[in-house]
mmCIF file of C-alpha atoms in Angstrom:
data_model
loop_
_atom_site.group_PDB
_atom_site.id
_atom_site.type_symbol
_atom_site.label_atom_id
_atom_site.label_comp_id
_atom_site.label_asym_id
_atom_site.label_seq_id
_atom_site.Cartn_x
_atom_site.Cartn_y
_atom_site.Cartn_z
ATOM 1 C CA MET A 1 -14.016 -28.684 9.562
ATOM 2 C CA LYS A 2 -11.622 -31.591 9.081
ATOM 3 C CA ASP A 3 -8.427 -31.711 11.137
ATOM 4 C CA SER A 4 -6.387 -31.905 7.926
ATOM 5 C CA THR A 5 -8.014 -28.704 6.639
ATOM 6 C CA ILE A 6 -7.342 -26.900 9.922
ATOM 7 C CA LYS A 7 -3.690 -27.952 9.783
ATOM 8 C CA LYS A 8 -3.345 -26.685 6.214
ATOM 9 C CA LEU A 9 -5.019 -23.434 7.213
ATOM 10 C CA GLU A 10 -2.557 -22.895 10.062
ATOM 11 C CA ILE A 11 0.458 -23.516 7.833
ATOM 12 C CA LEU A 12 -0.657 -21.498 4.827
ATOM 13 C CA ALA A 13 -2.040 -18.538 6.767
ATOM 14 C CA GLU A 14 1.276 -18.322 8.627
ATOM 15 C CA SER A 15 3.162 -18.440 5.316
ATOM 16 C CA ALA A 16 1.077 -15.585 3.874
ATOM 17 C CA LYS A 17 1.413 -13.110 6.730
ATOM 18 C CA TYR A 18 4.535 -11.328 5.442
ATOM 19 C CA ASP A 19 2.824 -9.928 2.350
ATOM 20 C CA VAL A 20 1.400 -6.515 3.255
ATOM 21 C CA SER A 21 0.232 -5.440 -0.205
ATOM 22 C CA CYS A 22 -3.466 -5.982 0.318
ATOM 23 C CA ALA A 23 -6.301 -3.468 0.529
ATOM 24 C CA SER A 24 -9.670 -3.035 -1.125
ATOM 25 C CA SER A 25 -9.675 0.689 -1.818
ATOM 26 C CA GLY A 26 -11.008 1.566 -5.232
ATOM 27 C CA THR A 27 -13.214 -1.428 -5.939
ATOM 28 C CA SER A 28 -16.840 -0.892 -6.942
ATOM 29 C CA ARG A 29 -18.182 -4.446 -7.140
ATOM 30 C CA LYS A 30 -21.775 -4.450 -5.878
ATOM 31 C CA ASN A 31 -23.898 -7.257 -4.566
ATOM 32 C CA GLN A 32 -26.089 -8.904 -7.182
ATOM 33 C CA GLN A 33 -29.410 -10.606 -6.784
ATOM 34 C CA GLY A 34 -28.917 -14.195 -5.653
ATOM 35 C CA GLY A 35 -25.239 -13.622 -4.821
ATOM 36 C CA ILE A 36 -23.429 -13.272 -1.498
ATOM 37 C CA GLY A 37 -21.070 -10.586 -0.211
ATOM 38 C CA SER A 38 -20.304 -7.050 -1.262
ATOM 39 C CA ALA A 39 -16.993 -5.237 -1.616
ATOM 40 C CA GLN A 40 -18.170 -1.705 -2.229
ATOM 41 C CA GLY A 41 -16.296 0.847 -0.123
ATOM 42 C CA TRP A 42 -14.717 -1.641 2.234
ATOM 43 C CA GLY A 43 -11.095 -2.087 3.343
ATOM 44 C CA ILE A 44 -9.902 -5.664 3.630
ATOM 45 C CA CYS A 45 -7.290 -7.632 5.607
ATOM 46 C CA HIS A 46 -7.678 -5.843 8.923
ATOM 47 C CA SER A 47 -7.670 -2.466 7.234
ATOM 48 C CA PHE A 48 -9.551 0.507 8.614
ATOM 49 C CA THR A 49 -12.392 2.234 6.813
ATOM 50 C CA ALA A 50 -12.967 6.003 6.955
ATOM 51 C CA ASP A 51 -15.244 5.623 9.993
ATOM 52 C CA GLY A 52 -12.664 3.553 11.900
ATOM 53 C CA ARG A 53 -14.298 0.190 11.246
ATOM 54 C CA CYS A 54 -11.924 -2.795 11.053
ATOM 55 C CA VAL A 55 -12.719 -5.420 8.439
ATOM 56 C CA ALA A 56 -10.947 -8.617 7.473
ATOM 57 C CA LEU A 57 -10.266 -11.049 4.676
ATOM 58 C CA LEU A 58 -8.943 -14.552 4.427
ATOM 59 C CA LYS A 59 -5.257 -13.960 3.673
ATOM 60 C CA ILE A 60 -3.994 -17.313 2.481
ATOM 61 C CA MET A 61 -1.608 -19.074 0.132
ATOM 62 C CA LEU A 62 -2.758 -21.806 -2.192
ATOM 63 C CA THR A 63 0.504 -23.564 -1.336
ATOM 64 C CA ASN A 64 3.807 -22.679 0.323
ATOM 65 C CA PHE A 65 5.749 -25.162 -1.786
ATOM 66 C CA CYS A 66 8.001 -23.065 -4.007
ATOM 67 C CA LEU A 67 10.621 -23.638 -6.684
ATOM 68 C CA TYR A 68 12.375 -20.358 -5.884
ATOM 69 C CA ASP A 69 14.986 -19.759 -3.184
ATOM 70 C CA CYS A 70 14.669 -16.050 -2.329
ATOM 71 C CA ALA A 71 16.897 -15.162 0.631
ATOM 72 C CA TYR A 72 14.299 -12.950 2.365
ATOM 73 C CA CYS A 73 11.327 -15.355 2.042
ATOM 74 C CA ILE A 74 10.213 -17.792 4.745
ATOM 75 C CA ASN A 75 8.829 -20.100 2.048
ATOM 76 C CA ARG A 76 12.117 -20.406 0.129
ATOM 77 C CA HIS A 77 12.820 -23.789 -1.384
ATOM 78 C CA SER A 78 15.780 -24.564 0.912
ATOM 79 C CA ASN A 79 13.928 -23.884 4.201
ATOM 80 C CA ASP A 80 12.921 -26.868 6.303
ATOM 81 C CA ILE A 81 9.422 -25.729 7.275
ATOM 82 C CA PRO A 82 5.998 -27.417 7.305
ATOM 83 C CA ARG A 83 4.566 -27.459 3.785
ATOM 84 C CA ALA A 84 0.970 -27.758 2.664
ATOM 85 C CA ALA A 85 -1.252 -27.198 -0.368
ATOM 86 C CA PHE A 86 -4.972 -26.661 -0.831
ATOM 87 C CA SER A 87 -6.770 -27.971 -3.850
ATOM 88 C CA PRO A 88 -8.736 -25.204 -5.622
ATOM 89 C CA LYS A 89 -11.979 -26.812 -4.476
ATOM 90 C CA GLU A 90 -10.835 -26.952 -0.823
ATOM 91 C CA LEU A 91 -9.852 -23.305 -0.764
ATOM 92 C CA THR A 92 -13.040 -22.196 -2.505
ATOM 93 C CA GLU A 93 -15.230 -24.027 0.010
ATOM 94 C CA LEU A 94 -13.129 -22.756 2.925
ATOM 95 C CA THR A 95 -13.575 -19.148 1.772
ATOM 96 C CA ILE A 96 -17.345 -19.545 1.490
ATOM 97 C CA GLU A 97 -17.584 -21.220 4.905
ATOM 98 C CA PHE A 98 -15.577 -18.418 6.534
ATOM 99 C CA TYR A 99 -17.745 -15.802 4.864
ATOM 100 C CA ARG A 100 -20.988 -17.467 5.961
ATOM 101 C CA ARG A 101 -19.703 -17.557 9.541
ATOM 102 C CA ASN A 102 -18.970 -13.819 9.290
ATOM 103 C CA TYR A 103 -15.239 -14.351 9.842
ATOM 104 C CA ILE A 104 -14.206 -12.541 6.651
ATOM 105 C CA GLU A 105 -15.447 -10.217 3.955
ATOM 106 C CA GLY A 106 -13.066 -11.116 1.154
ATOM 107 C CA LEU A 107 -10.029 -13.070 -0.004
ATOM 108 C CA PHE A 108 -6.358 -12.253 -0.517
ATOM 109 C CA LEU A 109 -4.844 -15.110 -2.510
ATOM 110 C CA SER A 110 -1.169 -15.751 -3.189
ATOM 111 C CA SER A 111 0.910 -18.848 -3.791
ATOM 112 C CA GLY A 112 4.375 -20.323 -4.002
ATOM 113 C CA ILE A 113 5.515 -21.299 -7.499
ATOM 114 C CA ILE A 114 4.825 -24.959 -8.249
ATOM 115 C CA LYS A 115 5.918 -26.683 -11.489
ATOM 116 C CA ASN A 116 5.897 -23.391 -13.429
ATOM 117 C CA PRO A 117 4.175 -19.964 -13.346
ATOM 118 C CA ASP A 118 1.348 -20.937 -15.715
ATOM 119 C CA HIS A 119 0.469 -24.061 -13.717
ATOM 120 C CA THR A 120 0.379 -22.024 -10.494
ATOM 121 C CA MET A 121 -1.694 -19.265 -12.073
ATOM 122 C CA GLU A 122 -4.185 -21.769 -13.485
ATOM 123 C CA ARG A 123 -4.850 -23.252 -10.034
ATOM 124 C CA MET A 124 -5.289 -19.813 -8.455
ATOM 125 C CA LEU A 125 -7.551 -18.762 -11.320
ATOM 126 C CA ARG A 126 -9.763 -21.793 -10.715
ATOM 127 C CA VAL A 127 -10.345 -20.632 -7.115
ATOM 128 C CA VAL A 128 -11.456 -17.096 -7.973
ATOM 129 C CA LYS A 129 -13.477 -18.241 -10.997
ATOM 130 C CA ASP A 130 -15.407 -20.823 -8.947
ATOM 131 C CA LEU A 131 -16.077 -18.260 -6.224
ATOM 132 C CA ARG A 132 -17.602 -15.863 -8.741
ATOM 133 C CA THR A 133 -19.409 -18.249 -11.093
ATOM 134 C CA ILE A 134 -20.440 -21.223 -8.935
ATOM 135 C CA HIS A 135 -20.906 -19.613 -5.508
ATOM 136 C CA ARG A 136 -21.752 -16.152 -6.903
ATOM 137 C CA PHE A 137 -19.462 -14.540 -4.347
ATOM 138 C CA ASN A 138 -19.441 -10.730 -4.710
ATOM 139 C CA GLY A 139 -16.955 -9.930 -1.950
ATOM 140 C CA TYR A 140 -13.544 -8.408 -2.539
ATOM 141 C CA ILE A 141 -10.843 -10.595 -4.109
ATOM 142 C CA HIS A 142 -7.188 -9.607 -4.359
ATOM 143 C CA MET A 143 -5.056 -12.056 -6.313
ATOM 144 C CA LYS A 144 -1.342 -12.243 -6.956
ATOM 145 C CA ALA A 145 -0.283 -12.313 -10.601
ATOM 146 C CA ILE A 146 2.601 -14.730 -10.984
ATOM 147 C CA PRO A 147 5.678 -13.377 -12.853
ATOM 148 C CA GLY A 148 6.165 -15.487 -15.958
ATOM 149 C CA ALA A 149 2.491 -16.387 -16.356
ATOM 150 C CA SER A 150 0.916 -15.835 -19.763
ATOM 151 C CA SER A 151 -0.935 -12.639 -20.639
ATOM 152 C CA GLU A 152 -4.120 -14.648 -21.280
ATOM 153 C CA LEU A 153 -4.124 -16.128 -17.754
ATOM 154 C CA ILE A 154 -3.561 -12.685 -16.267
ATOM 155 C CA TYR A 155 -6.480 -11.373 -18.313
ATOM 156 C CA GLN A 156 -8.747 -14.177 -17.113
ATOM 157 C CA ALA A 157 -7.729 -13.513 -13.498
ATOM 158 C CA GLY A 158 -8.590 -9.824 -13.867
ATOM 159 C CA LEU A 159 -12.138 -10.680 -14.937
ATOM 160 C CA TYR A 160 -12.790 -12.289 -11.548
ATOM 161 C CA ALA A 161 -10.423 -10.472 -9.140
ATOM 162 C CA ASP A 162 -10.945 -6.880 -8.009
ATOM 163 C CA ARG A 163 -7.231 -6.197 -7.717
ATOM 164 C CA LEU A 164 -4.108 -7.868 -9.089
ATOM 165 C CA SER A 165 -0.627 -7.353 -7.692
ATOM 166 C CA VAL A 166 2.947 -8.238 -8.575
ATOM 167 C CA ASN A 167 5.561 -7.626 -5.874
ATOM 168 C CA LEU A 168 8.819 -5.936 -6.898
ATOM 169 C CA GLU A 169 10.277 -6.768 -3.455
ATOM 170 C CA ILE A 170 13.711 -5.145 -3.984
ATOM 171 C CA ALA A 171 14.102 -1.671 -5.479
ATOM 172 C CA THR A 172 17.232 -2.271 -7.578
ATOM 173 C CA GLU A 173 17.938 -5.029 -10.096
ATOM 174 C CA THR A 174 21.427 -5.783 -8.720
ATOM 175 C CA ASN A 175 20.217 -6.431 -5.187
ATOM 176 C CA LEU A 176 17.199 -8.404 -6.385
ATOM 177 C CA LYS A 177 19.434 -10.762 -8.367
ATOM 178 C CA ARG A 178 21.732 -11.138 -5.359
ATOM 179 C CA LEU A 179 18.933 -12.128 -2.970
ATOM 180 C CA ALA A 180 16.539 -13.789 -5.438
ATOM 181 C CA PRO A 181 18.589 -15.401 -8.246
ATOM 182 C CA ASP A 182 15.441 -16.861 -9.843
ATOM 183 C CA LYS A 183 13.923 -13.390 -10.364
ATOM 184 C CA ASP A 184 14.730 -10.219 -12.260
ATOM 185 C CA HIS A 185 12.940 -6.917 -12.759
ATOM 186 C CA GLN A 186 12.091 -7.711 -16.374
ATOM 187 C CA SER A 187 10.052 -10.771 -15.379
ATOM 188 C CA ILE A 188 8.217 -8.681 -12.750
ATOM 189 C CA TYR A 189 7.553 -5.629 -14.900
ATOM 190 C CA LEU A 190 6.179 -7.780 -17.738
ATOM 191 C CA PRO A 191 2.994 -8.897 -15.903
ATOM 192 C CA MET A 192 2.627 -5.327 -14.616
ATOM 193 C CA ARG A 193 2.550 -4.154 -18.225
ATOM 194 C CA HIS A 194 0.090 -6.929 -19.110
ATOM 195 C CA ILE A 195 -2.256 -5.739 -16.348
ATOM 196 C CA GLN A 196 -1.946 -2.127 -17.450
ATOM 197 C CA GLN A 197 -2.585 -2.975 -21.097
ATOM 198 C CA HIS A 198 -5.613 -5.105 -20.251
ATOM 199 C CA LEU A 199 -7.006 -2.273 -18.096
ATOM 200 C CA ILE A 200 -6.619 0.234 -20.941
ATOM 201 C CA GLU A 201 -8.231 -2.134 -23.437
ATOM 202 C CA ASN A 202 -11.045 -2.916 -21.016
ATOM 203 C CA LYS A 203 -11.734 0.778 -20.508
ATOM 204 C CA GLU A 204 -12.125 1.216 -24.260
ATOM 205 C CA ASP A 205 -14.314 -1.889 -24.525
ATOM 206 C CA ARG A 206 -16.628 -0.588 -21.829
ATOM 207 C CA LYS A 207 -17.057 2.655 -23.753
ATOM 208 C CA LYS A 208 -18.180 0.712 -26.807
ATOM 209 C CA PHE A 209 -20.062 -2.162 -25.188
ATOM 210 C CA ARG A 210 -22.270 -1.476 -22.210
ATOM 211 C CA ASN A 211 -22.171 -5.057 -20.906
ATOM 212 C CA ALA A 212 -18.432 -5.621 -21.284
ATOM 213 C CA PRO A 213 -17.081 -7.211 -18.066
ATOM 214 C CA LYS A 214 -14.830 -5.172 -15.799
ATOM 215 C CA PHE A 215 -11.148 -6.014 -15.559
ATOM 216 C CA ALA A 216 -9.463 -5.591 -12.136
ATOM 217 C CA SER A 217 -11.592 -2.584 -11.209
ATOM 218 C CA ALA A 218 -9.327 -1.708 -8.248
ATOM 219 C CA GLY A 219 -6.191 -1.675 -10.415
ATOM 220 C CA GLN A 220 -2.890 -3.152 -9.292
ATOM 221 C CA SER A 221 -0.476 -2.770 -6.389
ATOM 222 C CA THR A 222 3.038 -3.849 -5.476
ATOM 223 C CA GLN A 223 5.306 -4.237 -2.447
ATOM 224 C CA LEU A 224 8.863 -3.162 -1.666
ATOM 225 C CA ILE A 225 10.931 -4.651 1.151
ATOM 226 C CA VAL A 226 12.701 -1.947 3.150
ATOM 227 C CA GLY A 227 16.009 -2.622 4.899
ATOM 228 C CA ALA A 228 16.997 -5.985 3.422
ATOM 229 C CA THR A 229 19.392 -4.201 1.067
ATOM 230 C CA ASP A 230 21.266 -0.902 1.010
ATOM 231 C CA GLU A 231 18.847 1.206 -1.047
ATOM 232 C CA ASN A 232 18.223 4.586 0.563
ATOM 233 C CA ASP A 233 14.856 6.309 0.877
ATOM 234 C CA LYS A 234 15.582 8.465 -2.162
ATOM 235 C CA GLN A 235 16.022 5.397 -4.397
ATOM 236 C CA ILE A 236 12.857 3.796 -3.002
ATOM 237 C CA LEU A 237 10.699 6.908 -3.446
ATOM 238 C CA GLU A 238 12.047 7.562 -6.952
ATOM 239 C CA LEU A 239 10.927 4.069 -7.924
ATOM 240 C CA SER A 240 7.515 4.585 -6.304
ATOM 241 C CA SER A 241 7.083 7.878 -8.141
ATOM 242 C CA LYS A 242 7.789 6.179 -11.481
ATOM 243 C CA LEU A 243 5.316 3.415 -10.668
ATOM 244 C CA TYR A 244 2.574 5.913 -9.798
ATOM 245 C CA LYS A 245 2.927 7.465 -13.245
ATOM 246 C CA ARG A 246 1.447 4.248 -14.609
ATOM 247 C CA PRO A 247 -2.340 4.734 -14.756
ATOM 248 C CA SER A 248 -3.062 1.272 -13.345
ATOM 249 C CA MET A 249 -0.827 1.490 -10.236
ATOM 250 C CA LYS A 250 -2.939 2.298 -7.175
ATOM 251 C CA ARG A 251 -0.668 1.528 -4.210
ATOM 252 C CA VAL A 252 2.944 0.832 -3.379
ATOM 253 C CA TYR A 253 3.319 -0.932 -0.035
ATOM 254 C CA TYR A 254 6.451 -0.789 2.102
ATOM 255 C CA SER A 255 7.344 -3.794 4.225
ATOM 256 C CA GLY A 256 10.077 -3.447 6.834
ATOM 257 C CA PHE A 257 12.563 -6.295 6.519
ATOM 258 C CA ILE A 258 11.930 -9.133 8.966
ATOM 259 C CA PRO A 259 14.956 -11.446 9.393
ATOM 260 C CA VAL A 260 13.179 -14.802 9.066
ATOM 261 C CA ASN A 261 16.268 -16.449 7.545
ATOM 262 C CA GLY A 262 19.008 -15.232 9.855
ATOM 263 C CA TYR A 263 21.424 -17.888 8.667
ATOM 264 C CA ASP A 264 21.721 -16.379 5.165
ATOM 265 C CA LYS A 265 24.899 -14.257 5.066
ATOM 266 C CA ARG A 266 23.533 -12.146 2.186
ATOM 267 C CA LEU A 267 21.018 -10.559 4.540
ATOM 268 C CA PRO A 268 21.816 -7.776 7.049
ATOM 269 C CA MET A 269 22.531 -8.876 10.608
ATOM 270 C CA VAL A 270 19.747 -6.909 12.296
ATOM 271 C CA GLN A 271 17.037 -7.791 14.749
ATOM 272 C CA ASP A 272 14.477 -5.694 12.914
ATOM 273 C CA VAL A 273 14.240 -2.681 10.616
ATOM 274 C CA PRO A 274 12.872 0.316 12.573
ATOM 275 C CA ARG A 275 9.144 0.388 11.969
ATOM 276 C CA ILE A 276 9.262 4.173 12.046
ATOM 277 C CA ARG A 277 11.192 4.131 8.750
ATOM 278 C CA GLU A 278 8.390 2.115 7.170
ATOM 279 C CA ASN A 279 5.853 4.642 8.459
ATOM 280 C CA ARG A 280 7.887 7.613 7.210
ATOM 281 C CA LEU A 281 7.910 6.048 3.735
ATOM 282 C CA TYR A 282 4.121 5.735 3.844
ATOM 283 C CA GLN A 283 3.868 9.412 4.830
ATOM 284 C CA ALA A 284 6.213 10.407 2.000
ATOM 285 C CA ASP A 285 4.153 8.237 -0.346
ATOM 286 C CA TRP A 286 1.068 10.182 0.776
ATOM 287 C CA LEU A 287 2.807 13.453 -0.101
ATOM 288 C CA LEU A 288 3.559 12.147 -3.589
ATOM 289 C CA ARG A 289 0.004 11.005 -4.240
ATOM 290 C CA PHE A 290 -2.161 13.646 -2.571
ATOM 291 C CA TYR A 291 -0.078 16.714 -1.662
ATOM 292 C CA HIS A 292 1.538 17.545 -5.034
ATOM 293 C CA PHE A 293 5.099 17.009 -3.761
ATOM 294 C CA SER A 294 7.890 15.765 -6.008
ATOM 295 C CA VAL A 295 10.504 13.264 -4.845
ATOM 296 C CA ASP A 296 13.260 15.904 -4.977
ATOM 297 C CA GLU A 297 11.359 18.032 -2.475
ATOM 298 C CA ILE A 298 11.045 15.190 0.020
ATOM 299 C CA VAL A 299 14.508 13.628 -0.411
ATOM 300 C CA ASN A 300 17.452 14.721 -2.531
ATOM 301 C CA ASP A 301 21.193 14.243 -2.912
ATOM 302 C CA GLU A 302 21.817 16.203 0.281
ATOM 303 C CA HIS A 303 19.059 14.499 2.295
ATOM 304 C CA GLN A 304 18.812 10.949 0.938
ATOM 305 C CA GLU A 305 17.135 9.485 4.028
ATOM 306 C CA LEU A 306 13.870 10.554 5.634
ATOM 307 C CA ASP A 307 14.092 12.173 9.058
ATOM 308 C CA LEU A 308 12.908 9.594 11.590
ATOM 309 C CA THR A 309 12.155 12.202 14.271
ATOM 310 C CA MET A 310 9.476 14.057 12.305
ATOM 311 C CA ASP A 311 7.150 13.525 9.387
ATOM 312 C CA PRO A 312 8.508 14.407 5.905
ATOM 313 C CA LYS A 313 6.139 17.350 5.403
ATOM 314 C CA LEU A 314 7.341 19.062 8.561
ATOM 315 C CA SER A 315 10.938 18.247 7.671
ATOM 316 C CA TRP A 316 10.481 19.910 4.260
ATOM 317 C CA ALA A 317 8.894 22.985 5.841
ATOM 318 C CA ILE A 318 11.784 23.495 8.259
ATOM 319 C CA ARG A 319 14.298 23.167 5.401
ATOM 320 C CA ASN A 320 12.377 25.723 3.302
ATOM 321 C CA PRO A 321 11.541 28.726 5.531
ATOM 322 C CA HIS A 322 11.458 31.008 2.462
ATOM 323 C CA TYR A 323 8.155 29.372 1.432
ATOM 324 C CA PHE A 324 6.441 30.714 4.548
ATOM 325 C CA PRO A 325 4.408 32.382 5.979
ATOM 326 C CA VAL A 326 1.273 31.219 4.198
ATOM 327 C CA ASP A 327 -1.643 33.620 4.608
ATOM 328 C CA ILE A 328 -4.619 31.343 5.235
ATOM 329 C CA ASN A 329 -7.074 33.950 3.961
ATOM 330 C CA ARG A 330 -5.251 34.678 0.708
ATOM 331 C CA ALA A 331 -3.074 31.719 -0.322
ATOM 332 C CA SER A 332 -4.001 29.202 -3.003
ATOM 333 C CA TYR A 333 -5.139 25.665 -2.206
ATOM 334 C CA GLU A 334 -1.745 24.288 -3.266
ATOM 335 C CA GLN A 335 0.099 26.672 -0.911
ATOM 336 C CA ILE A 336 -2.171 25.879 2.019
ATOM 337 C CA LEU A 337 -1.737 22.157 1.394
ATOM 338 C CA ARG A 338 1.991 22.492 2.117
ATOM 339 C CA VAL A 339 1.498 23.794 5.649
ATOM 340 C CA PRO A 340 2.307 21.181 8.331
ATOM 341 C CA GLY A 341 -0.819 20.322 10.283
ATOM 342 C CA ILE A 342 -3.175 20.980 7.357
ATOM 343 C CA GLY A 343 -4.422 17.953 5.421
ATOM 344 C CA VAL A 344 -6.269 17.622 2.137
ATOM 345 C CA LYS A 345 -9.716 17.810 3.723
ATOM 346 C CA SER A 346 -8.799 20.790 5.912
ATOM 347 C CA ALA A 347 -7.255 22.674 2.971
ATOM 348 C CA ARG A 348 -10.436 22.260 0.956
ATOM 349 C CA LEU A 349 -12.582 23.414 3.877
ATOM 350 C CA ILE A 350 -10.376 26.488 4.370
ATOM 351 C CA VAL A 351 -10.727 27.524 0.720
ATOM 352 C CA SER A 352 -14.488 27.024 0.925
ATOM 353 C CA ALA A 353 -15.036 28.666 4.331
ATOM 354 C CA ARG A 354 -13.032 31.838 3.678
ATOM 355 C CA GLN A 355 -15.505 32.816 0.956
ATOM 356 C CA HIS A 356 -17.910 33.690 3.792
ATOM 357 C CA GLY A 357 -15.480 35.680 5.939
ATOM 358 C CA ARG A 358 -11.940 35.931 7.256
ATOM 359 C CA LEU A 359 -10.767 32.879 9.194
ATOM 360 C CA ASN A 360 -9.297 33.088 12.713
ATOM 361 C CA PHE A 361 -7.736 30.496 15.021
ATOM 362 C CA ASP A 362 -11.088 29.283 16.334
ATOM 363 C CA ALA A 363 -12.329 28.692 12.787
ATOM 364 C CA LEU A 364 -9.164 26.771 11.914
ATOM 365 C CA LYS A 365 -9.622 24.591 15.011
ATOM 366 C CA ARG A 366 -13.187 23.790 14.027
ATOM 367 C CA ILE A 367 -12.028 22.907 10.518
ATOM 368 C CA GLY A 368 -9.538 20.426 11.963
ATOM 369 C CA VAL A 369 -6.193 22.192 11.524
ATOM 370 C CA VAL A 370 -3.478 20.959 13.929
ATOM 371 C CA LEU A 371 -2.481 24.394 15.212
ATOM 372 C CA LYS A 372 0.377 23.036 17.313
ATOM 373 C CA ARG A 373 2.152 22.460 13.998
ATOM 374 C CA ALA A 374 0.559 25.037 11.723
ATOM 375 C CA GLN A 375 1.120 28.063 14.004
ATOM 376 C CA PHE A 376 4.784 28.298 13.006
ATOM 377 C CA PHE A 377 3.988 28.561 9.306
ATOM 378 C CA ILE A 378 0.800 30.612 8.846
ATOM 379 C CA LEU A 379 -0.721 34.054 9.080
ATOM 380 C CA CYS A 380 -4.415 34.488 9.790
ATOM 381 C CA HIS A 381 -6.877 37.123 10.954
ATOM 382 C CA GLU A 382 -5.674 37.101 14.588
ATOM 383 C CA MET A 383 -1.976 36.578 13.979
ATOM 384 C CA THR A 384 -0.028 38.973 11.780
ATOM 385 C CA SER A 385 3.459 38.036 13.020
ATOM 386 C CA PHE A 386 5.237 35.045 11.549
ATOM 387 C CA LYS A 387 6.389 32.639 14.277
ATOM 388 C CA LEU A 388 8.959 30.892 12.089
ATOM 389 C CA GLN A 389 10.927 34.159 11.952
ATOM 390 C CA ASN A 390 11.071 34.310 15.741
ATOM 391 C CA ALA A 391 11.817 30.635 16.328
ATOM 392 C CA SER A 392 14.863 28.734 15.173
ATOM 393 C CA ALA A 393 14.533 25.585 13.129
ATOM 394 C CA GLU A 394 16.027 23.667 16.056
ATOM 395 C CA TYR A 395 13.389 25.059 18.435
ATOM 396 C CA ILE A 396 10.580 24.003 16.105
ATOM 397 C CA ARG A 397 12.200 20.593 15.662
ATOM 398 C CA MET A 398 12.438 20.063 19.414
ATOM 399 C CA SER A 399 8.876 21.307 19.932
ATOM 400 C CA LEU A 400 7.271 19.128 17.279
ATOM 401 C CA GLN A 401 9.430 16.021 16.912
ATOM 402 C CA GLU A 402 7.640 12.810 17.782
ATOM 403 C CA PRO A 403 8.632 10.336 20.499
ATOM 404 C CA PRO A 404 9.831 6.897 19.315
ATOM 405 C CA LEU A 405 6.945 4.625 18.299
ATOM 406 C CA LEU A 406 6.438 1.451 20.254
ATOM 407 C CA GLU A 407 6.029 -1.731 18.223
ATOM 408 C CA HIS A 408 2.530 -2.359 19.611
ATOM 409 C CA SER A 409 1.350 1.221 19.076
ATOM 410 C CA ILE A 410 2.285 1.864 15.442
ATOM 411 C CA PRO A 411 -0.583 3.677 13.702
ATOM 412 C CA GLN A 412 -1.927 2.713 10.312
ATOM 413 C CA PRO A 413 -0.589 4.616 7.256
ATOM 414 C CA GLN A 414 -3.998 6.326 6.884
ATOM 415 C CA GLN A 415 -3.805 7.568 10.489
ATOM 416 C CA LEU A 416 -0.269 8.856 10.003
ATOM 417 C CA ALA A 417 -1.300 10.780 6.901
ATOM 418 C CA MET A 418 -3.997 12.657 8.824
ATOM 419 C CA SER A 419 -1.285 14.475 10.836
ATOM 420 C CA LEU A 420 0.641 15.752 7.793
#
C-alpha cells in the first residue's frame, strides 16, 4: 500500500470515529455465485453478534473537507486539522484489499460536504456502485445519505447499500440552528422521507415483479448527540418514539457529547458526558421497541431524566408498586415482560413452559430469569408472599442499584438490554 494511501486512511478513519450510527442488523443480502463477501446475519463495525462474535467494517469518510461549520464536529470548516480525500476508485480498491486480507466484513461510508450535497452524494454513490457491480462485493454496506441531495441519488444509493442513514444530531430545531447554522430539521427530515417513500414503493414493486431489486433492505437509522445541548431525556425519547413510528426507521443511536472543540463557547464546558446516561437511553430505547412501554411510562413531567443508578425498567417498577405482584403461572405475556429481571426471551419461555406444569424458582433460574431482581415483583409456586410489600422502595433501590460504570468496562447496548 502506498504511503500516501496509508496517510489518507489514518486521517479519514480518525475523522469518522465519532459517528456511532452503524450496525448491520436486518440485512438479508446473500453471497452470489462469483461474488465475494456476505452480510447475512452479521453485525458490523465492532458490533457483537448473538453468539458474542465481534465483527468489523471499514468505517471511513470519503473526505473530511466540509463546507459546514457545526460546533460539535471535529471536521468543521473552521478547524485547523489534517485534511484528506479519497477518489472513489481509491476507496473502492482499499475496501476490497481490506476484505481480501480478512480485516473487515463490510463498509460504513460517510463524507464531509464538498461543493454541494449532490456532488458529494454522486462520489459516494460511485464507490458503492463499483463495489457491487465491478467487484461483485456482497458484504454489508452502510452509507450516509447527504441532506440536500436529490431523491434520485438517494434512490440509486439504496439499490447498492444495505442501510442508509441521516443523522439528526440535535433533538430540537432551536439548538440545532444554534450549533449548526448550515443545517435545519427540514433539510434532514426530507431525505428521511425520501428513503421511507422509496422503501414503500420498492415493497410494492417486489410484490408485482419478482426480480425487482431491493432498496436498502436494512432500512434507515439516525443518531442523536446527548449532552451537547440542554434537552432532557424526556425530549430525546419522545423524538425517538416518533421516529420509530416510521416503518423504515430501524435504529436510533445515542452518542454522548465529546468536547472536541472546547474553544467554542456555544458548547457546554464539560470534560465528558457521563457514559451511563448514554447507556440508560439505550435501555429506555429497548423498552420502547421490544417491551411495549410508552415514553410517558419511562419518563414524564415529574421524572424528566432517567435514573442513572438503575435501569429504567427497574425504576418504573419501583414507582408503580400497584402493578405488582405478577403471578408467573397466571399472568399474561405482557405483564410478565414488565417484571425487572425478565427479558423478552425469558418471558416467552415462561409462557411456553407453564403449559406443562407450575413453575418454581428452579425452573425460572433454568429459563434465565434474574431472580435477584425479579424476586421483589413476582409470585410463583414456591413463593406466595409478595416481597415488595415487605420491602421499602429505598431498600430495593439500595439492593439493586448498579455501581458506577468505568469508561473501559461499559457494556454494549445489547448486553445492557439482557438485564432488563
